[in-house]
Short mmCIF file of C-alpha atoms and ligand atoms in Angstrom, two decimals:
data_model
loop_
_atom_site.label_atom_id
_atom_site.label_comp_id
_atom_site.label_asym_id
_atom_site.label_seq_id
_atom_site.Cartn_x
_atom_site.Cartn_y
_atom_site.Cartn_z
CA UNK F 1 -11.62 -4.42 20.63
CA UNK F 2 -9.05 -2.55 22.72
CA UNK F 3 -7.14 0.52 21.59
CA UNK F 4 -3.53 0.56 22.76
CA UNK F 5 -0.85 3.23 22.27
CA UNK F 6 2.40 1.75 23.55
CA UNK F 7 4.65 -1.24 22.94
CA UNK F 8 4.35 -2.54 26.52
CA UNK F 9 0.55 -2.81 26.19
CA UNK F 10 0.72 -4.50 22.79
CA UNK F 11 3.36 -7.00 23.97
CA UNK F 12 1.23 -7.87 27.03
CA UNK F 13 -1.81 -8.39 24.80
CA UNK F 14 -0.07 -10.67 22.27
CA UNK F 15 1.82 -12.79 24.85
CA UNK F 16 0.82 -16.45 24.41
CA UNK F 17 -1.95 -15.52 21.98
CA UNK F 18 -1.39 -18.23 19.32
CA UNK F 19 -1.21 -17.15 15.68
CA UNK F 20 -0.94 -13.36 15.57
CA UNK F 21 -2.02 -11.43 12.47
CA UNK F 22 -0.94 -7.84 11.88
CA UNK F 23 -2.73 -5.47 9.49
CA UNK F 24 -0.52 -2.41 8.85
CA UNK F 25 -2.51 0.72 7.96
CA UNK F 26 -2.39 4.50 8.02
CA UNK F 27 -6.13 4.65 8.77
CA UNK F 28 -8.94 6.28 6.72
CA UNK F 29 -10.31 2.80 6.17
CA UNK F 30 -12.04 1.66 2.99
CA UNK F 31 -13.08 -1.80 1.81
CA UNK F 32 -9.45 -2.59 0.87
CA UNK F 33 -8.36 -2.25 4.52
CA UNK F 34 -11.41 -4.11 5.75
CA UNK F 35 -10.67 -7.04 3.40
CA UNK F 36 -7.23 -7.33 5.07
CA UNK F 37 -8.72 -7.28 8.57
CA UNK F 38 -11.33 -9.90 7.61
CA UNK F 39 -8.63 -12.14 6.09
CA UNK F 40 -6.60 -11.80 9.31
CA UNK F 41 -9.68 -12.62 11.40
CA UNK F 42 -10.38 -15.72 9.31
CA UNK F 43 -6.88 -17.17 9.77
CA UNK F 44 -5.43 -15.84 13.05
CA UNK F 45 -6.13 -16.21 16.77
CA UNK F 46 -5.35 -12.56 17.52
CA UNK F 47 -5.76 -9.69 15.06
CA UNK F 48 -3.77 -6.49 15.60
CA UNK F 49 -4.53 -3.50 13.38
CA UNK F 50 -1.70 -0.97 13.21
CA UNK F 51 -2.90 2.60 12.67
CA UNK F 52 -0.18 5.20 12.30
CA UNK F 53 0.15 7.97 9.73
CA UNK F 54 3.89 7.56 9.35
CA UNK F 55 5.45 10.99 8.77
CA UNK F 56 8.76 9.65 7.46
CA UNK F 57 7.24 8.09 4.32
CA UNK F 58 5.68 11.36 3.08
CA UNK F 59 8.02 13.18 0.73
CA UNK F 60 5.36 15.86 0.19
CA UNK F 61 4.53 17.87 3.34
CA UNK F 62 1.08 18.89 2.05
CA UNK F 63 0.18 15.23 1.42
CA UNK F 64 0.94 14.49 5.10
CA UNK F 65 -1.09 17.47 6.30
CA UNK F 66 -4.11 16.61 4.14
CA UNK F 67 -3.97 12.84 4.70
CA UNK F 68 -7.48 11.90 5.96
CA UNK F 69 -7.68 10.90 9.64
CA UNK F 70 -10.68 9.65 11.64
CA UNK F 71 -9.60 7.25 14.38
CA UNK F 72 -13.08 6.91 15.89
CA UNK F 73 -14.59 5.78 12.58
CA UNK F 74 -11.61 3.49 11.87
CA UNK F 75 -11.88 1.91 15.34
CA UNK F 76 -15.59 1.16 14.80
CA UNK F 77 -14.89 -0.38 11.38
CA UNK F 78 -11.96 -2.47 12.65
CA UNK F 79 -14.06 -3.73 15.57
CA UNK F 80 -16.86 -4.59 13.13
CA UNK F 81 -14.44 -6.78 11.16
CA UNK F 82 -13.40 -8.63 14.32
CA UNK F 83 -10.04 -6.99 15.16
CA UNK F 84 -8.90 -7.63 18.72
CA UNK F 85 -6.51 -4.73 19.10
CA UNK F 86 -6.10 -1.36 17.44
CA UNK F 87 -2.49 -0.33 17.96
CA UNK F 88 -2.39 3.41 17.33
CA UNK F 89 0.97 4.59 18.66
CA UNK F 90 2.04 8.20 19.03
CA UNK F 91 4.89 9.60 16.92
CA UNK F 92 7.07 9.61 20.06
CA UNK F 93 6.35 5.92 20.69
CA UNK F 94 7.52 5.01 17.18
CA UNK F 95 10.32 7.55 16.88
CA UNK F 96 11.52 8.39 20.41
CA UNK F 97 14.07 11.13 21.00
CA UNK F 98 17.43 10.05 19.61
CA UNK F 99 15.96 7.68 17.02
CA UNK F 100 18.70 7.33 14.39
CA UNK F 101 18.13 4.16 12.36
CA UNK F 102 16.86 3.90 8.79
CA UNK F 103 16.25 0.72 6.81
CA UNK F 104 16.98 1.12 3.11
CA UNK F 105 16.29 -1.55 0.52
CA UNK F 106 18.35 -1.12 -2.65
CA UNK F 107 17.23 -1.88 -6.18
CA UNK F 108 13.48 -2.51 -5.89
CA UNK F 109 13.08 0.63 -3.78
CA UNK F 110 14.98 2.89 -6.20
CA UNK F 111 12.62 2.78 -9.20
CA UNK F 112 9.03 3.96 -9.94
CA UNK F 113 7.60 5.12 -6.58
CA UNK F 114 11.10 5.21 -5.13
CA UNK F 115 12.37 7.46 -7.93
CA UNK F 116 9.32 9.76 -7.84
CA UNK F 117 9.02 9.93 -4.04
CA UNK F 118 12.57 10.26 -2.65
CA UNK F 119 12.85 8.76 0.83
CA UNK F 120 9.40 7.14 0.67
CA UNK F 121 10.51 3.52 0.82
CA UNK F 122 13.13 4.18 3.49
CA UNK F 123 10.26 5.55 5.59
CA UNK F 124 8.07 2.54 4.78
CA UNK F 125 10.78 -0.07 5.36
CA UNK F 126 11.82 1.52 8.65
CA UNK F 127 8.30 1.77 10.06
CA UNK F 128 7.38 -1.75 8.88
CA UNK F 129 10.55 -3.16 10.50
CA UNK F 130 9.64 -1.23 13.61
CA UNK F 131 6.02 -2.46 13.76
CA UNK F 132 7.07 -6.07 13.10
CA UNK F 133 9.46 -5.88 16.05
CA UNK F 134 6.90 -4.16 18.26
CA UNK F 135 4.04 -6.62 17.57
CA UNK F 136 6.02 -9.75 16.56
CA UNK F 137 3.22 -11.19 14.39
CA UNK F 138 3.25 -14.54 12.63
CA UNK F 139 1.73 -13.03 9.50
CA UNK F 140 1.27 -9.49 8.14
CA UNK F 141 -1.41 -8.60 5.58
CA UNK F 142 -0.79 -6.11 2.74
CA UNK F 143 -2.86 -4.93 -0.22
CA UNK F 144 -1.75 -5.49 -3.83
CA UNK F 145 -2.44 -1.85 -4.77
CA UNK F 146 0.93 -0.96 -3.22
CA UNK F 147 2.64 -3.69 -5.25
CA UNK F 148 6.08 -2.12 -5.00
CA UNK F 149 5.70 -1.70 -1.25
CA UNK F 150 4.93 -5.43 -1.04
CA UNK F 151 8.08 -6.25 -3.06
CA UNK F 152 10.19 -3.96 -0.83
CA UNK F 153 8.76 -5.47 2.37
CA UNK F 154 9.27 -9.03 1.12
CA UNK F 155 12.90 -8.23 0.25
CA UNK F 156 13.50 -6.67 3.69
CA UNK F 157 11.85 -9.58 5.53
CA UNK F 158 13.99 -12.09 3.64
CA UNK F 159 17.23 -10.08 3.92
CA UNK F 160 16.84 -9.39 7.66
CA UNK F 161 15.45 -12.86 8.55
CA UNK F 162 12.43 -11.22 10.14
CA UNK F 163 10.56 -14.52 10.15
CA UNK F 164 7.09 -13.23 9.33
CA UNK F 165 4.76 -14.44 6.57
CA UNK F 166 3.56 -11.79 4.14
CA UNK F 167 0.01 -12.27 2.83
CA UNK F 168 -1.09 -10.12 -0.12
CA UNK F 169 -4.75 -9.53 -0.93
CA UNK F 170 -6.14 -8.33 -4.27
CA UNK F 171 -6.89 -4.69 -5.02
CA UNK F 172 -10.46 -3.76 -4.06
CA UNK F 173 -12.09 -1.55 -6.70
CA UNK F 174 -15.12 0.72 -6.88
CA UNK F 175 -17.90 -0.42 -9.25
CA UNK F 176 -16.37 1.71 -12.04
CA UNK F 177 -12.91 0.17 -11.57
CA UNK F 178 -11.18 2.93 -9.58
CA UNK F 179 -8.83 1.30 -7.06
CA UNK F 180 -9.93 2.11 -3.52
CA UNK F 181 -7.57 4.52 -1.81
CA UNK F 182 -7.76 6.69 1.28
CA UNK F 183 -6.83 9.61 -0.97
CA UNK F 184 -9.92 9.16 -3.22
CA UNK F 185 -12.02 11.23 -0.79
CA UNK F 186 -9.97 14.28 -1.86
CA UNK F 187 -11.08 13.98 -5.52
CA UNK F 188 -13.72 16.47 -6.67
CA UNK F 189 -16.67 15.04 -8.69
CA UNK F 190 -15.06 15.86 -12.06
CA UNK F 191 -11.66 14.48 -10.93
CA UNK F 192 -13.34 11.37 -9.55
CA UNK F 193 -14.94 10.76 -12.98
CA UNK F 194 -11.65 11.31 -14.84
CA UNK F 195 -9.75 9.05 -12.40
CA UNK F 196 -11.51 5.99 -13.88
CA UNK F 197 -9.12 6.36 -16.83
CA UNK F 198 -6.36 4.82 -14.68
CA UNK F 199 -8.07 1.47 -14.49
CA UNK F 200 -9.38 1.70 -18.06
CA UNK F 201 -5.82 2.29 -19.28
CA UNK F 202 -4.54 -0.77 -17.44
CA UNK F 203 -7.43 -2.87 -18.77
CA UNK F 204 -6.60 -1.66 -22.29
CA UNK F 205 -3.04 -2.94 -21.78
CA UNK F 206 -4.38 -6.29 -20.59
CA UNK F 207 -6.69 -6.52 -23.62
CA UNK F 208 -3.72 -5.77 -25.87
CA UNK F 209 -1.71 -8.60 -24.28
CA UNK F 210 -4.67 -10.96 -24.62
CA UNK F 211 -4.79 -9.94 -28.28
CA UNK F 212 -1.15 -10.96 -28.76
CA UNK F 213 0.79 -7.73 -28.08
CA UNK F 214 4.14 -8.48 -26.38
CA UNK F 215 6.00 -5.17 -26.75
CA UNK F 216 6.14 -3.29 -23.42
CA UNK F 217 6.61 0.04 -25.25
CA UNK F 218 3.32 -0.46 -27.07
CA UNK F 219 1.58 -1.29 -23.78
CA UNK F 220 2.90 1.90 -22.18
CA UNK F 221 1.60 3.98 -25.09
CA UNK F 222 -1.75 2.16 -24.94
CA UNK F 223 -2.16 3.15 -21.28
CA UNK F 224 -0.93 6.71 -21.89
CA UNK F 225 -3.47 7.17 -24.71
CA UNK F 226 -6.37 6.21 -22.44
CA UNK F 227 -5.06 8.54 -19.72
CA UNK F 228 -4.66 11.38 -22.23
CA UNK F 229 -8.29 10.94 -23.32
CA UNK F 230 -9.18 11.53 -19.65
CA UNK F 231 -6.91 14.62 -19.58
CA UNK F 232 -4.44 12.83 -17.31
CA UNK F 233 -0.66 12.83 -17.72
CA UNK F 234 1.03 9.95 -15.97
CA UNK F 235 4.04 10.43 -13.70
CA UNK F 236 5.04 7.03 -14.98
CA UNK F 237 3.59 4.01 -16.73
CA UNK F 238 5.92 1.05 -16.37
CA UNK F 239 6.02 -2.59 -17.39
CA UNK F 240 8.02 -4.53 -14.81
CA UNK F 241 8.71 -7.91 -13.26
CA UNK F 242 6.22 -8.20 -10.34
CA UNK F 243 8.85 -9.48 -7.89
CA UNK F 244 12.05 -7.60 -8.74
CA UNK F 245 10.47 -4.52 -10.40
CA UNK F 246 13.13 -4.79 -13.11
CA UNK F 247 11.90 -3.34 -16.43
CA UNK F 248 10.41 -5.81 -18.91
CA UNK F 249 10.78 -5.16 -22.67
CA UNK F 250 8.92 -8.20 -24.00
CA UNK F 251 6.05 -9.92 -22.23
CA UNK F 252 6.94 -13.59 -21.77
CA UNK F 253 5.36 -14.38 -18.39
CA UNK F 254 3.68 -12.74 -15.35
CA UNK F 255 4.25 -9.01 -15.77
CA UNK F 256 3.03 -5.96 -13.87
CA UNK F 257 1.81 -2.80 -15.55
CA UNK F 258 2.07 -0.07 -12.91
CA UNK F 259 1.29 3.63 -13.04
CA UNK F 260 1.15 6.81 -10.99
CA UNK F 261 -0.70 9.96 -12.00
CA UNK F 262 -1.95 13.19 -10.50
CA UNK F 263 -5.66 13.79 -10.89
CA UNK F 264 -6.19 17.37 -9.75
CA UNK F 265 -4.31 17.67 -6.45
CA UNK F 266 -4.36 13.96 -5.72
CA UNK F 267 -1.60 11.53 -6.62
CA UNK F 268 -2.96 8.04 -7.34
CA UNK F 269 -1.29 4.72 -8.12
CA UNK F 270 -2.69 1.55 -9.66
CA UNK F 271 -1.41 -1.66 -11.25
CA UNK F 272 -2.59 -4.76 -13.06
CA UNK F 273 -0.89 -8.07 -13.67
CA UNK F 274 -0.85 -9.27 -17.28
CA UNK F 275 0.35 -12.55 -18.75
CA UNK F 276 0.56 -13.97 -22.28
O1 LIG S 1 0.43 0.86 3.16
C1 LIG S 1 0.38 1.64 4.15
O2 LIG S 1 -0.68 2.04 4.63
C2 LIG S 1 1.69 2.11 4.77
O3 LIG S 1 2.66 2.30 3.81
C3 LIG S 1 2.19 1.19 5.89
C4 LIG S 1 2.56 -0.18 5.37
C5 LIG S 1 1.12 1.05 6.98
C6 LIG S 1 3.45 1.79 6.52
O4 LIG S 1 3.20 3.02 7.09
#
């Protein structure tokens, strides 16, 4: 596996390569990232892993400063999963002097994460547009944990005719249900134990739907009660359409229950699809 830092090198490497798979990441790899790289390896001729801690999508400066980084470890893990190229550009390569363009996606990007993290999705959409143009992949692989990010990227790809397939892989969870996240390493032992309430809350909502509950308000309270028992107050618990992220009042079909909560200093998100 080669590590490249600039667009010219990545373009030379992908030229004439057949089906190109791109795995966008900010590093600090866990099994969720590795599942994306393995899926790319299984279906593509050339696998490019993008590793860039994108400053423009952090609305909280301390989150950017404390975001875990270990390129050497990430490179070894990516190589172990069969990646061909690790594209780890510098900030100047992505945002050269004079850079003045922002991609904003209206609607989907304005609610939930968009409302709680102003500017976040403009940063995501801009850097994803940028990486898709730099690498020009046939397919890009995303994880379902960032469900709203997936919906925003899909909307942007369709609206701008970017001509790339978007593959979404399921959330990878720890044995106790906690969704894998690069930020989990910042949880203390007590916080790590309490954080399992996020998944338990979502499972409680799913059990309620299986038991016949259709009222989104009741589902929200069900999740909040489980979080409260774990001494966690949610930033939001929302019941939404999984594609448009429009609020859902009554469960009639595929529906997403999504949440964000701070556990100690760490902000975590999780979601679960439910259906009658
Ligand atoms: O999901 C992530 O890791 C990031 O938001 C992404 C897509 C790599 C853009 O920086």
